[in-house]
XYZ file of C-alpha atoms in Angstrom:
379
model
C -6.630 -5.459 -15.169
C -4.795 -8.291 -13.420
C -4.502 -8.036 -9.655
C -2.464 -9.784 -6.979
C -4.529 -10.814 -3.944
C -3.949 -9.084 -0.618
C -2.071 -11.762 1.390
C -3.564 -10.562 4.664
C -7.116 -11.165 3.412
C -6.446 -14.358 1.464
C -6.214 -18.040 2.400
C -5.090 -21.285 0.772
C -6.085 -24.865 1.572
C -3.850 -27.553 0.094
C -5.298 -31.067 0.147
C -3.388 -34.132 -0.950
C -3.339 -37.907 -0.702
C -0.057 -39.700 -1.239
C -0.740 -43.011 0.542
C -3.562 -45.370 -0.318
C -4.897 -48.649 1.042
C -6.597 -49.742 -2.186
C -5.105 -47.560 -4.939
C -1.665 -46.947 -6.395
C 0.678 -44.956 -4.157
C 1.469 -41.350 -5.158
C 4.549 -40.262 -3.155
C 5.028 -37.202 -5.391
C 1.865 -35.672 -3.913
C 3.569 -35.131 -0.557
C 6.343 -33.248 -2.359
C 3.692 -31.226 -4.205
C 2.183 -30.027 -0.933
C 5.523 -29.053 0.586
C 6.732 -27.215 -2.497
C 3.454 -25.396 -3.162
C 3.243 -24.289 0.475
C 6.723 -22.803 0.177
C 5.845 -21.068 -3.086
C 2.625 -19.531 -1.762
C 4.365 -18.266 1.370
C 7.571 -17.140 -0.345
C 8.554 -14.215 -2.566
C 7.777 -16.043 -5.829
C 4.003 -15.922 -5.469
C 1.365 -14.620 -3.054
C 3.553 -14.187 0.069
C 0.809 -15.614 2.279
C 1.549 -15.582 6.026
C 2.148 -19.119 7.398
C -1.139 -19.026 9.306
C -3.012 -18.432 6.066
C -1.977 -21.706 4.425
C -3.632 -24.912 5.647
C -2.340 -28.320 4.577
C -4.544 -31.404 4.835
C -2.503 -34.451 3.915
C -3.731 -38.061 3.945
C -6.981 -37.196 5.700
C -8.496 -40.143 7.533
C -12.063 -38.831 7.107
C -13.688 -36.912 4.272
C -15.014 -34.245 6.619
C -11.456 -33.083 7.438
C -10.724 -31.359 4.092
C -14.242 -29.896 3.983
C -13.839 -28.447 7.483
C -10.511 -26.889 6.511
C -12.017 -25.296 3.396
C -15.023 -24.034 5.370
C -12.791 -22.379 8.003
C -10.619 -20.741 5.352
C -13.718 -19.651 3.426
C -15.018 -17.866 6.529
C -11.696 -16.033 7.032
C -10.784 -15.032 3.473
C -12.324 -11.818 2.189
C -10.058 -11.359 -0.831
C -9.008 -14.670 -2.431
C -9.425 -18.316 -1.435
C -7.281 -20.920 -3.182
C -8.107 -24.629 -2.906
C -5.719 -27.265 -4.293
C -6.104 -31.037 -4.463
C -3.580 -33.620 -5.601
C -4.206 -37.348 -5.609
C -6.313 -39.940 -7.373
C -9.582 -38.817 -8.895
C -12.426 -41.255 -9.469
C -15.783 -41.064 -11.243
C -18.886 -41.887 -9.202
C -21.942 -43.733 -10.624
C -23.539 -40.377 -11.475
C -20.534 -39.257 -13.518
C -19.298 -36.763 -10.901
C -15.744 -36.329 -9.628
C -14.788 -38.064 -6.379
C -11.467 -37.126 -4.750
C -9.700 -40.186 -3.362
C -8.507 -40.300 0.265
C -6.260 -42.926 1.895
C -9.106 -45.388 2.611
C -11.056 -44.777 -0.614
C -12.226 -47.919 -2.369
C -13.259 -47.946 -6.035
C -17.017 -48.311 -6.263
C -17.551 -47.153 -2.679
C -18.377 -43.461 -3.086
C -18.851 -42.959 0.656
C -15.141 -43.626 1.174
C -14.056 -40.678 -0.976
C -14.579 -36.924 -1.017
C -17.200 -35.728 -3.518
C -15.878 -32.636 -5.280
C -19.359 -31.152 -5.021
C -18.896 -30.845 -1.254
C -15.975 -28.468 -1.831
C -17.898 -26.637 -4.516
C -20.890 -26.086 -2.257
C -18.719 -24.579 0.483
C -17.267 -22.104 -2.011
C -20.654 -21.158 -3.413
C -22.623 -20.961 -0.186
C -20.305 -20.403 2.780
C -17.408 -18.386 1.411
C -16.811 -14.723 2.268
C -14.025 -14.460 -0.348
C -14.480 -12.267 -3.404
C -12.446 -14.598 -5.599
C -11.915 -18.351 -5.705
C -9.135 -20.367 -7.313
C -9.492 -24.160 -7.548
C -6.523 -26.245 -8.735
C -7.176 -29.961 -9.257
C -4.230 -32.238 -10.009
C -5.976 -35.575 -10.358
C -7.391 -37.962 -12.930
C -10.693 -36.934 -14.526
C -10.410 -33.507 -12.865
C -12.065 -31.973 -15.911
C -15.335 -33.361 -14.575
C -15.303 -30.504 -12.079
C -15.536 -27.971 -14.900
C -19.137 -28.894 -15.464
C -19.753 -28.406 -11.755
C -18.674 -24.782 -11.683
C -21.983 -23.652 -13.196
C -24.295 -23.670 -10.205
C -28.023 -22.940 -10.138
C -28.571 -19.210 -10.390
C -29.782 -18.832 -6.810
C -26.559 -20.313 -5.406
C -24.431 -18.088 -7.622
C -26.353 -15.071 -6.393
C -25.869 -16.091 -2.766
C -22.134 -16.514 -3.313
C -21.789 -13.006 -4.752
C -18.183 -13.710 -5.755
C -16.240 -11.443 -8.059
C -14.689 -14.343 -9.904
C -13.968 -18.039 -9.866
C -11.281 -19.849 -11.827
C -10.915 -23.628 -11.928
C -7.812 -25.219 -13.422
C -7.883 -28.985 -13.923
C -4.864 -31.139 -14.743
C -6.722 -33.257 -17.273
C -9.915 -33.518 -19.312
C -12.972 -35.275 -17.951
C -12.078 -38.512 -19.761
C -8.320 -38.448 -19.223
C -6.008 -39.522 -16.450
C -3.452 -37.123 -15.006
C 0.241 -37.992 -15.005
C 2.458 -38.857 -12.057
C 5.683 -40.237 -13.620
C 7.304 -42.901 -11.440
C 10.395 -41.559 -9.742
C 9.688 -37.897 -10.462
C 9.722 -35.477 -7.537
C 6.376 -33.925 -8.466
C 3.383 -34.803 -10.597
C 3.569 -33.479 -14.158
C 0.947 -30.741 -13.778
C 2.133 -29.404 -10.419
C 5.788 -29.591 -11.467
C 5.077 -27.307 -14.426
C 3.001 -24.974 -12.259
C 5.782 -24.688 -9.663
C 8.367 -24.006 -12.357
C 6.173 -21.272 -13.842
C 5.694 -19.530 -10.488
C 9.398 -19.772 -9.629
C 10.880 -18.648 -12.931
C 8.089 -16.806 -14.703
C 7.211 -16.730 -18.404
C 9.720 -15.016 -20.720
C 7.942 -12.333 -22.695
C 4.863 -12.640 -20.495
C 3.009 -9.866 -18.652
C 4.293 -8.379 -15.369
C 1.628 -10.269 -13.385
C 0.957 -13.947 -14.040
C -2.822 -13.976 -14.055
C -4.617 -17.308 -14.148
C -5.466 -17.134 -17.834
C -1.810 -16.533 -18.698
C -0.703 -19.372 -16.412
C -3.279 -21.727 -17.927
C -2.239 -20.981 -21.507
C 1.433 -21.448 -20.627
C 0.767 -24.748 -18.833
C -1.312 -25.965 -21.754
C 1.411 -25.185 -24.311
C 4.192 -26.631 -22.159
C 2.453 -29.861 -21.169
C 1.109 -30.478 -24.669
C 4.614 -30.068 -26.110
C 5.867 -32.699 -23.656
C 3.136 -35.133 -24.610
C 1.505 -34.891 -21.181
C -2.233 -34.576 -20.472
C -3.484 -31.121 -21.450
C -5.037 -29.061 -18.620
C -8.519 -27.605 -18.824
C -9.903 -24.392 -17.337
C -13.181 -22.691 -16.539
C -13.441 -18.988 -15.779
C -16.413 -17.308 -14.163
C -16.721 -13.523 -14.149
C -13.262 -11.960 -13.646
C -11.580 -14.991 -12.076
C -9.001 -15.211 -14.861
C -7.649 -11.775 -13.915
C -6.481 -12.910 -10.477
C -2.689 -13.222 -10.475
C -0.810 -16.051 -8.776
C 2.569 -14.302 -8.880
C 4.670 -11.619 -10.410
C 6.416 -12.677 -13.588
C 9.942 -13.269 -12.320
C 11.219 -13.541 -15.862
C 10.399 -9.820 -16.198
C 11.936 -8.616 -12.913
C 15.389 -7.003 -12.658
C 18.022 -9.750 -12.755
C 20.127 -8.198 -10.003
C 20.267 -5.097 -7.819
C 21.108 -2.016 -9.839
C 23.344 0.912 -9.034
C 21.535 2.968 -11.623
C 18.011 2.815 -12.955
C 17.570 -0.481 -14.785
C 14.814 -2.086 -16.763
C 11.609 -0.204 -17.527
C 11.231 3.415 -16.496
C 9.897 3.686 -12.911
C 6.503 4.971 -14.071
C 6.007 1.813 -16.161
C 7.166 -0.794 -13.667
C 4.523 -3.174 -12.284
C 4.374 -1.562 -8.836
C 1.952 -3.042 -6.292
C -1.495 -1.517 -6.610
C -2.344 0.378 -3.387
C -6.044 0.185 -4.257
C -5.952 -3.595 -3.808
C -4.488 -3.373 -0.287
C -7.052 -4.150 2.401
C -5.024 -5.356 5.366
C -1.935 -4.407 7.324
C -0.257 -7.596 6.131
C -0.985 -6.638 2.535
C 0.410 -3.148 3.083
C 3.666 -4.411 4.602
C 4.108 -7.181 2.040
C 3.616 -4.738 -0.808
C 6.155 -2.345 0.733
C 8.774 -5.108 0.629
C 7.851 -5.865 -2.985
C 8.485 -2.255 -3.991
C 12.217 -2.516 -3.321
C 12.392 -5.861 -5.109
C 10.703 -4.383 -8.168
C 12.934 -1.321 -8.092
C 16.009 -3.512 -8.557
C 17.829 -1.471 -5.911
C 19.752 -2.505 -2.826
C 18.858 -1.016 0.545
C 22.098 0.984 0.391
C 21.097 2.433 -2.963
C 17.610 3.318 -1.726
C 19.183 5.105 1.236
C 21.549 7.020 -1.063
C 18.669 8.052 -3.320
C 16.815 9.424 -0.317
C 19.713 11.846 0.221
C 20.344 10.262 3.606
C 16.841 10.870 4.953
C 16.406 7.147 5.689
C 19.207 4.796 6.684
C 19.554 1.173 5.610
C 18.537 0.201 9.134
C 15.347 2.231 8.858
C 14.573 0.605 5.513
C 15.100 -2.868 6.957
C 12.833 -2.111 9.913
C 10.180 -0.639 7.632
C 9.910 -3.622 5.280
C 10.232 -6.248 8.020
C 7.857 -4.794 10.600
C 4.627 -6.463 11.716
C 2.597 -3.356 12.544
C 1.422 -0.439 10.452
C 3.816 2.540 10.497
C 2.549 5.114 13.000
C 3.732 8.045 10.859
C 3.822 8.533 7.118
C 7.058 10.398 6.333
C 9.466 7.420 6.350
C 7.186 5.376 4.104
C 6.793 8.254 1.654
C 10.557 8.805 1.498
C 11.161 5.087 0.948
C 8.606 4.877 -1.868
C 9.996 7.965 -3.571
C 13.590 6.699 -3.325
C 12.529 3.397 -4.887
C 11.142 5.303 -7.861
C 7.400 5.003 -7.230
C 5.610 7.845 -9.098
C 4.104 10.643 -7.003
C 0.520 9.879 -8.010
C 0.943 6.311 -6.757
C 2.566 7.531 -3.548
C -0.595 9.537 -2.909
C -2.609 6.334 -3.374
C -0.297 4.589 -0.900
C -0.982 7.328 1.632
C -4.714 6.920 1.130
C -4.372 3.177 1.789
C -2.275 3.877 4.898
C -4.811 6.395 6.220
C -7.669 3.961 5.637
C -5.860 1.219 7.537
C -5.018 3.632 10.347
C -8.717 4.390 10.720
C -9.982 0.835 10.516
C -7.221 -1.519 11.684
C -5.473 -1.860 15.063
C -1.778 -1.010 15.148
C -0.962 -4.612 16.071
C -0.387 -7.708 13.943
C -3.560 -8.949 12.320
C -5.062 -12.157 13.676
C -3.286 -15.122 12.093
C -0.845 -12.892 10.192
C 2.193 -14.042 12.137
C 1.095 -15.846 15.276
C -2.142 -17.775 14.931
C -4.332 -18.132 17.976
C -6.873 -20.788 18.803
C -8.047 -22.960 15.946
C -9.206 -20.185 13.611
C -6.769 -19.633 10.746
C -4.194 -21.835 12.363
C -1.656 -23.453 10.045
C -2.083 -27.087 10.772
C -1.444 -30.368 9.071
C -4.110 -33.028 9.359
C -2.752 -36.533 8.804
C -4.056 -39.999 9.376
C -2.590 -41.534 12.530
C -1.218 -44.467 10.615
C 0.990 -42.103 8.628
C 2.957 -41.195 11.735
C 3.163 -44.845 12.771
C 4.617 -45.945 9.495
C 1.635 -48.100 8.387
């Protein structure tokens, strides 16, 4: 069964190179990073807190992206997503090398070996699931790198890994001159924003891959490649917005409440995940806050609903949450599962915002943008 990651226990690291000293410029990559950050943090996809998305753009040294991935890998216990956009090169051993601003063809020490990222995921990561998105030339080379020696796979003990590459190992990716985004990322963003008509309620990675493949092939663009390990393909990147109610309803609309793709309480592990899922319930119900209040027979006001779905701490009592869920149409058996999740969090989590959920502290989990100094100076 497809599952959306818990945003409170998940992290994303977005790496991109748009400016080069020795290679063709890729200005669309900067737009990729901005747009994908917004998607991952917004209502279209994972709803990650700002402190859970790290952007490394135009890194001046190859250790900078690796450090960012290592920090996120230590913090994520649910899902870790790593994205790279930029030039991809092939080293003398036939492996993928990710190009940074100062990368020179034939000088492998000036780039970022993909294997460095791979080793962090396999050895150092605490996440149960990994998603790797590579929007670069020859990114299909990384597919052969996902099969690690058995001892490393055992050490990683991950539930699933899914790698999606923009092109085959012998093909270049496409960055049309003048376009806002690269071809692969543009199609990915469009899919997450608008969904797939006729697709499943949750856009799992296998569904996204098949849709991207059909769409890009029909446009004559390079065809993406994928590699799934264990249950990685079942991780969802977003809800299918093509299947959500088109507008708030004054009466029950769309599928019957029992068959709507409600958030799964069993997948909630953090306070952030609990609160984010509460907000999603009203969205999936297709109801306005006024309508939810009316359906509760006045037991919760619109103000109480707003405070409930916009709070930063776990509710101290259960009754308001139960009334809200019932008024939205969540079935009673699922409401009982919600209460179990709430009770578990009450026992194990402090009644304060989680570290990095809204206000990062120190360097751990901090949303930061690493850029080469020359970028800010206009060089």
